[in-house]
Coordinates of N, CA, C and O in Angstrom, one line a residue:
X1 N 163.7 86.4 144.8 CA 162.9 87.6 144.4 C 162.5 87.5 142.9 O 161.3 87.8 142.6
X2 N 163.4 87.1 142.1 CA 163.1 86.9 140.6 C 162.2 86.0 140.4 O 161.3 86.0 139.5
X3 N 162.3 85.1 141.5 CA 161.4 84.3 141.0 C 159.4 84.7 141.8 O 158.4 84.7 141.1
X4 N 159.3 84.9 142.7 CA 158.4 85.6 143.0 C 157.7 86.9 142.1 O 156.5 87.1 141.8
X5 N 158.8 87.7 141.6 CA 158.1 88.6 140.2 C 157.7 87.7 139.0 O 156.7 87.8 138.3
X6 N 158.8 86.8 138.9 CA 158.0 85.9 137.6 C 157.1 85.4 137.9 O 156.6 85.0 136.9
X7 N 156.3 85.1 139.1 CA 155.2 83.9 139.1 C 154.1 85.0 139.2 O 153.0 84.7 139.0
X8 N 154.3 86.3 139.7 CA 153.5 87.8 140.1 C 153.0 87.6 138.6 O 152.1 86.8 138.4
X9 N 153.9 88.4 137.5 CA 153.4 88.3 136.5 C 152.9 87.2 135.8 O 152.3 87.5 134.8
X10 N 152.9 86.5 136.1 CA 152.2 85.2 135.3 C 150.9 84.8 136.0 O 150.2 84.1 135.2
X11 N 150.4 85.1 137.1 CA 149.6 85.6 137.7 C 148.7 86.2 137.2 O 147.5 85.9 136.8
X12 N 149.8 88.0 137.2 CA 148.9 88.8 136.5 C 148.2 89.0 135.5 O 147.3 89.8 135.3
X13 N 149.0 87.9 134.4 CA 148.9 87.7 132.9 C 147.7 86.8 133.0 O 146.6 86.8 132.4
X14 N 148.1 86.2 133.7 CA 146.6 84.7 133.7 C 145.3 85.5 134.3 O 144.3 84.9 134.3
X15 N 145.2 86.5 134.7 CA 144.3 86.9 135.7 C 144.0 87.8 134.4 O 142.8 87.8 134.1
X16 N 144.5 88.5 133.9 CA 144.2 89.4 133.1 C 143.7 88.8 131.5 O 142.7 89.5 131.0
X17 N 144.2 87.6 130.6 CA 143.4 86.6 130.3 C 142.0 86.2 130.6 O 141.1 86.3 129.7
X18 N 141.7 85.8 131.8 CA 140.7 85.3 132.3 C 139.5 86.8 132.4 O 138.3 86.5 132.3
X19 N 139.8 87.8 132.5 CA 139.0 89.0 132.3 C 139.0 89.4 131.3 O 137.9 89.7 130.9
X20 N 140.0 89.5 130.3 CA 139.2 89.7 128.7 C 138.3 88.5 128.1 O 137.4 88.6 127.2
X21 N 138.6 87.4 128.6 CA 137.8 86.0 128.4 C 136.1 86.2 129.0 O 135.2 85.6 128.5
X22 N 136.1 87.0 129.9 CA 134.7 87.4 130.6 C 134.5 88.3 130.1 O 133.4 88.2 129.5
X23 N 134.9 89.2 129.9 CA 134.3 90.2 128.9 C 134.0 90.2 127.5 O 133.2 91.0 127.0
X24 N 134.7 89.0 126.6 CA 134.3 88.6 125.4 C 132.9 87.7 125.5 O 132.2 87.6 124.5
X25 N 132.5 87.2 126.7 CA 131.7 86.3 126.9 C 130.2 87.1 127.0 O 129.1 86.9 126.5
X26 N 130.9 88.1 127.7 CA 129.4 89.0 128.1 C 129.0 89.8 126.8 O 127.9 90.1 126.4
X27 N 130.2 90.0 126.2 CA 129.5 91.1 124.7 C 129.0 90.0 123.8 O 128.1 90.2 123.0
X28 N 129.5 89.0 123.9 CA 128.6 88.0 123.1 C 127.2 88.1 123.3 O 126.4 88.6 122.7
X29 N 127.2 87.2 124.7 CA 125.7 87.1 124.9 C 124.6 88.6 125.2 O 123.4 88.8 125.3
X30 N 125.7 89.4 125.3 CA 124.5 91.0 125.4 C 124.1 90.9 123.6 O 123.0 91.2 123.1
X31 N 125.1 90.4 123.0 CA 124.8 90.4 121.3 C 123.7 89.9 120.8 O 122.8 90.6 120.2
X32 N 123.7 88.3 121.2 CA 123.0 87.3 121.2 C 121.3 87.8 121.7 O 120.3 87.6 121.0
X33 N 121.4 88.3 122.8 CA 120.2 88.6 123.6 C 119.8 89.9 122.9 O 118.5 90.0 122.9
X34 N 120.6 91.1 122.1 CA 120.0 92.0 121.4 C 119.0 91.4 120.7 O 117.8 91.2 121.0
X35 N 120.0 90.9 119.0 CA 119.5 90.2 118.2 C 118.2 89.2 118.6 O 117.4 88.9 117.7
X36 N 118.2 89.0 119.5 CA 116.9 87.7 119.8 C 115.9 88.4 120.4 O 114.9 87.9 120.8
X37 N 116.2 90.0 120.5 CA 114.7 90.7 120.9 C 114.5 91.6 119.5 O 113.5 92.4 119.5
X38 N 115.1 91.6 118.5 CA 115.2 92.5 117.5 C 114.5 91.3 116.9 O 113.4 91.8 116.6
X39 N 114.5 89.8 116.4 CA 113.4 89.5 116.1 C 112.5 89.2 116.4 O 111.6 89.1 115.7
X40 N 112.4 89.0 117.9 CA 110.6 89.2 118.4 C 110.2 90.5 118.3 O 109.0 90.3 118.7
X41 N 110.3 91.6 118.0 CA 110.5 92.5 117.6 C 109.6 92.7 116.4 O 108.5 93.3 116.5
X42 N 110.0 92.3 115.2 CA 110.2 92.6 114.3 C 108.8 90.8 114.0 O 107.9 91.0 113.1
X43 N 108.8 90.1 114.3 CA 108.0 88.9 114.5 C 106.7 89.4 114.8 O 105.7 89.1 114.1
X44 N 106.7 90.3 116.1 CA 105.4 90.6 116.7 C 105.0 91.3 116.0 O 103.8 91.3 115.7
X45 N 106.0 92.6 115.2 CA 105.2 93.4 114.2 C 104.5 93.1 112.8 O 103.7 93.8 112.2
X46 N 105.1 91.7 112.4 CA 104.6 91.1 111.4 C 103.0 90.2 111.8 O 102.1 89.8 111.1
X47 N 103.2 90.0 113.2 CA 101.8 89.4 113.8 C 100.6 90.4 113.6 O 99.6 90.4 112.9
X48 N 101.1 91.2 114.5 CA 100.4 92.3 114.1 C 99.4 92.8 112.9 O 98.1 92.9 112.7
X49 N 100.1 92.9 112.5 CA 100.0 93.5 110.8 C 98.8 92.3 110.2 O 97.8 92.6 109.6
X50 N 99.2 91.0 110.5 CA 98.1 89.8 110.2 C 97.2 89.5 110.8 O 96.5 88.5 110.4
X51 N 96.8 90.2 111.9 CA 96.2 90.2 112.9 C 95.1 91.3 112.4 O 93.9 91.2 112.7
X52 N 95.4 92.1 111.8 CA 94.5 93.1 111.3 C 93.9 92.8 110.1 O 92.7 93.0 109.9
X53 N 95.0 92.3 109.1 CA 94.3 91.9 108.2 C 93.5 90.6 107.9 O 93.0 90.3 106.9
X54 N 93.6 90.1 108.8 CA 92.7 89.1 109.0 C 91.4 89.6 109.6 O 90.3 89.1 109.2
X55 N 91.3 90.5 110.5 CA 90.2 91.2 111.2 C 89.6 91.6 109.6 O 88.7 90.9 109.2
X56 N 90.0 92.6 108.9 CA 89.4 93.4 108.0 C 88.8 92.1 107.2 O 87.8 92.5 106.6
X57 N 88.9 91.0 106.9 CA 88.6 89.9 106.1 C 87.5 89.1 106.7 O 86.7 88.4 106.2
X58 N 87.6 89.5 108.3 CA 86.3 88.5 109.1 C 85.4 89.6 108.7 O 84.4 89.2 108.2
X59 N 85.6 90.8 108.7 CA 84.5 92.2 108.9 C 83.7 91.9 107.4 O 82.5 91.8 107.2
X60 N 84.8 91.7 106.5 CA 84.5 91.7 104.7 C 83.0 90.3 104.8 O 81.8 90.4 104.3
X61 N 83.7 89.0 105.5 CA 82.7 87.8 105.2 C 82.0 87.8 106.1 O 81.6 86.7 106.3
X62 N 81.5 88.7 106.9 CA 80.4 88.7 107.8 C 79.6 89.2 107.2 O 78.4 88.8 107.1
X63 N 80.2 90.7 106.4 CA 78.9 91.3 105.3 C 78.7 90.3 104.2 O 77.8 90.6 103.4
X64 N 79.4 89.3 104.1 CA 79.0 89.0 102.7 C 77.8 87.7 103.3 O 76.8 87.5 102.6
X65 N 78.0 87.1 104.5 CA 77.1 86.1 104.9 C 75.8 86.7 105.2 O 74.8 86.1 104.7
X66 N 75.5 88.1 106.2 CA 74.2 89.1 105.9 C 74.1 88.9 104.0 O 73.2 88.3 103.3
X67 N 74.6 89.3 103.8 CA 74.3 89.7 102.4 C 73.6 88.3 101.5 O 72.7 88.4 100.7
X68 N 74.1 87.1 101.8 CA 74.0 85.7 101.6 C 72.0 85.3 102.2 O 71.0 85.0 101.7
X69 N 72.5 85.5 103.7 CA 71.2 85.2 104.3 C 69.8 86.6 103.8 O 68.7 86.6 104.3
X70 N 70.2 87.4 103.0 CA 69.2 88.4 103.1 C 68.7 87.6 101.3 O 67.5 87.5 101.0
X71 N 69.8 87.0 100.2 CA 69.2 86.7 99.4 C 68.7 85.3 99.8 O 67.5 85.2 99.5
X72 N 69.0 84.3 100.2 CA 68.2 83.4 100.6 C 66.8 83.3 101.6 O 66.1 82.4 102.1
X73 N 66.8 84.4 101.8 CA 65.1 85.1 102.4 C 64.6 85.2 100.9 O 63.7 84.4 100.5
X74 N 65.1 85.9 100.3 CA 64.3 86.7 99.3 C 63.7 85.5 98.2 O 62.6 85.4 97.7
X75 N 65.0 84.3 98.0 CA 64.4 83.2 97.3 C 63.6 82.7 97.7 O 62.7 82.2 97.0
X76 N 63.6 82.7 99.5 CA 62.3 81.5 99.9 C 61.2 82.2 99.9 O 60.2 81.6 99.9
X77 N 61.2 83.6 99.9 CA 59.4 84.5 99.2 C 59.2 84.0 97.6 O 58.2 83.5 97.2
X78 N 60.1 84.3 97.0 CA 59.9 83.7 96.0 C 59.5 82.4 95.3 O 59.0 82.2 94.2
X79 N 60.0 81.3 96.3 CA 59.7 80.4 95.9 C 58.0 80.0 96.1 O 57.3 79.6 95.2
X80 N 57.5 80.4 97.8 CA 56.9 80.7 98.2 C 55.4 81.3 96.7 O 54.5 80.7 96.2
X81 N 55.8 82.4 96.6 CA 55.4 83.3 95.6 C 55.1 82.5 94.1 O 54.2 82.8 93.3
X82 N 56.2 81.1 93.9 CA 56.0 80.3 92.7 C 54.6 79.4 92.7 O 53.9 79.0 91.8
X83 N 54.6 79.3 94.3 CA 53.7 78.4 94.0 C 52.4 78.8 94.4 O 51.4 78.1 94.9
X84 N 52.4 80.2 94.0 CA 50.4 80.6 94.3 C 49.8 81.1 92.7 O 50.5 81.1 91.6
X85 N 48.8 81.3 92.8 CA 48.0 81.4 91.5 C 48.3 82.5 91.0 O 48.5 82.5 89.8
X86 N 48.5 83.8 91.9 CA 49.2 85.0 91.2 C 50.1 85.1 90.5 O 50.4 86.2 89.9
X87 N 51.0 83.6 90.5 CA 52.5 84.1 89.8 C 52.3 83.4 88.5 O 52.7 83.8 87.5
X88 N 51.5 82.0 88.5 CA 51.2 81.7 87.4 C 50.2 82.5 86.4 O 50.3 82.5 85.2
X89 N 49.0 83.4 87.3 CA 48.3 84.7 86.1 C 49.7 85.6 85.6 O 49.8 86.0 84.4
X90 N 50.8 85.9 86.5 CA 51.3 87.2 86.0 C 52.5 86.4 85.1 O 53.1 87.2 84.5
X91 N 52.8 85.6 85.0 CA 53.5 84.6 84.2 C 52.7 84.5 82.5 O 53.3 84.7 81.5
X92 N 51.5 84.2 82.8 CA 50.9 84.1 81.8 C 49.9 85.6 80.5 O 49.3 85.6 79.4
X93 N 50.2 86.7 81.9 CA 50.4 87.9 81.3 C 51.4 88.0 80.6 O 51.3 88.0 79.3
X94 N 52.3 88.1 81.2 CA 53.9 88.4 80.5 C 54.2 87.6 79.2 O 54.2 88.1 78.1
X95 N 54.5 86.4 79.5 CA 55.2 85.5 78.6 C 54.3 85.2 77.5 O 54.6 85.4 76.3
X96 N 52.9 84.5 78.1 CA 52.4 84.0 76.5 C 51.0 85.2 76.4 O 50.1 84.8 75.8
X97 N 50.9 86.7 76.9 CA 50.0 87.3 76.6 C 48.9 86.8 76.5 O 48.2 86.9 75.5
X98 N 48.3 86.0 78.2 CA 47.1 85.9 78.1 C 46.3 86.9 78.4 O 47.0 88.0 78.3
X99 N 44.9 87.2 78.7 CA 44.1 87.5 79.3 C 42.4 87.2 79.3 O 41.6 86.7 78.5
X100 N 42.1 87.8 80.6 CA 41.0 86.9 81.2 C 39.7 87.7 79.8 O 39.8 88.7 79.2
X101 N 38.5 86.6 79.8 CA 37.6 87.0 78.5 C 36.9 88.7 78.7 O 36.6 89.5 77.8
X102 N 36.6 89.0 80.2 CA 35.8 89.9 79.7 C 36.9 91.4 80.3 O 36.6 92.5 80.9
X103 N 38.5 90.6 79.6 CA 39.2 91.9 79.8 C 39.5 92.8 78.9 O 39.6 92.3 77.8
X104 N 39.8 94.1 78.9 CA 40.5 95.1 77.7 C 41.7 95.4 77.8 O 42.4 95.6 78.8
X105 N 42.2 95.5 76.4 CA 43.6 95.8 76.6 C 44.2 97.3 75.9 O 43.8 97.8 74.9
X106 N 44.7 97.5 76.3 CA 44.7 99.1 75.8 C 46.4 99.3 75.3 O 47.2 99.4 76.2
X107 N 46.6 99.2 74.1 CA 48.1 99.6 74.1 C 48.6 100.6 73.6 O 47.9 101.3 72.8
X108 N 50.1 101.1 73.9 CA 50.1 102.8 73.5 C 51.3 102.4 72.5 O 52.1 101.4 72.4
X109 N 50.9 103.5 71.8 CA 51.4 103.6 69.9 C 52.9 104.0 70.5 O 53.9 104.2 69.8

């Protein structure tokens, strides 16, 4: 009989072991698996966040390439504009104060 209780309890001891052993196992890995969504989490929200500000930076250099392509229109009229006879008369108004012989000039005091 004695000996049948002693091997009961040793049994019960080993059996009861073996279930706090499973239950340290599982709070672990419930731990483990918190933590490992708290930083995807926390990862996706930093994606995020770069994800916009990167949008706001494509929005920024799209206006600046419009803005790019509207002055390289403007040079090529101008260039355009360098090479006709009007730019060299109004060049030569301005800078060395020509004018044509049978012109007047009228200047205010």
């Amino acid at each position: 009989m004695k000996k049948m209780d002693r091997e009961r309890r040793q049994r019960n001891s080993r059996h009861r072991r073996r279930i706090r052993g499973h239950k340290r196992s599982v709070l672990i890995v419930s731990v483990v698996i918190i933590l490992m969504g708290a930083i995807v989490l926390v990862n996706s929200m930093t994606l995020k966040a770069k994800e916009k500000a990167y949008k706001e930076q494509e929005i920024e250099l799209q206006q600046q390439i419009k803005e790019e392509k509207q002055k390289a229109k403007e040079i090529d009229k101008l260039e355009d504009y360098v090479g006709t006879d009007a730019y060299v008369e109004d060049i030569a108004r301005e800078k060395l104060g020509l004018v044509y012989e049978d012109e007047t000039i009228f200047k205010a005091k």
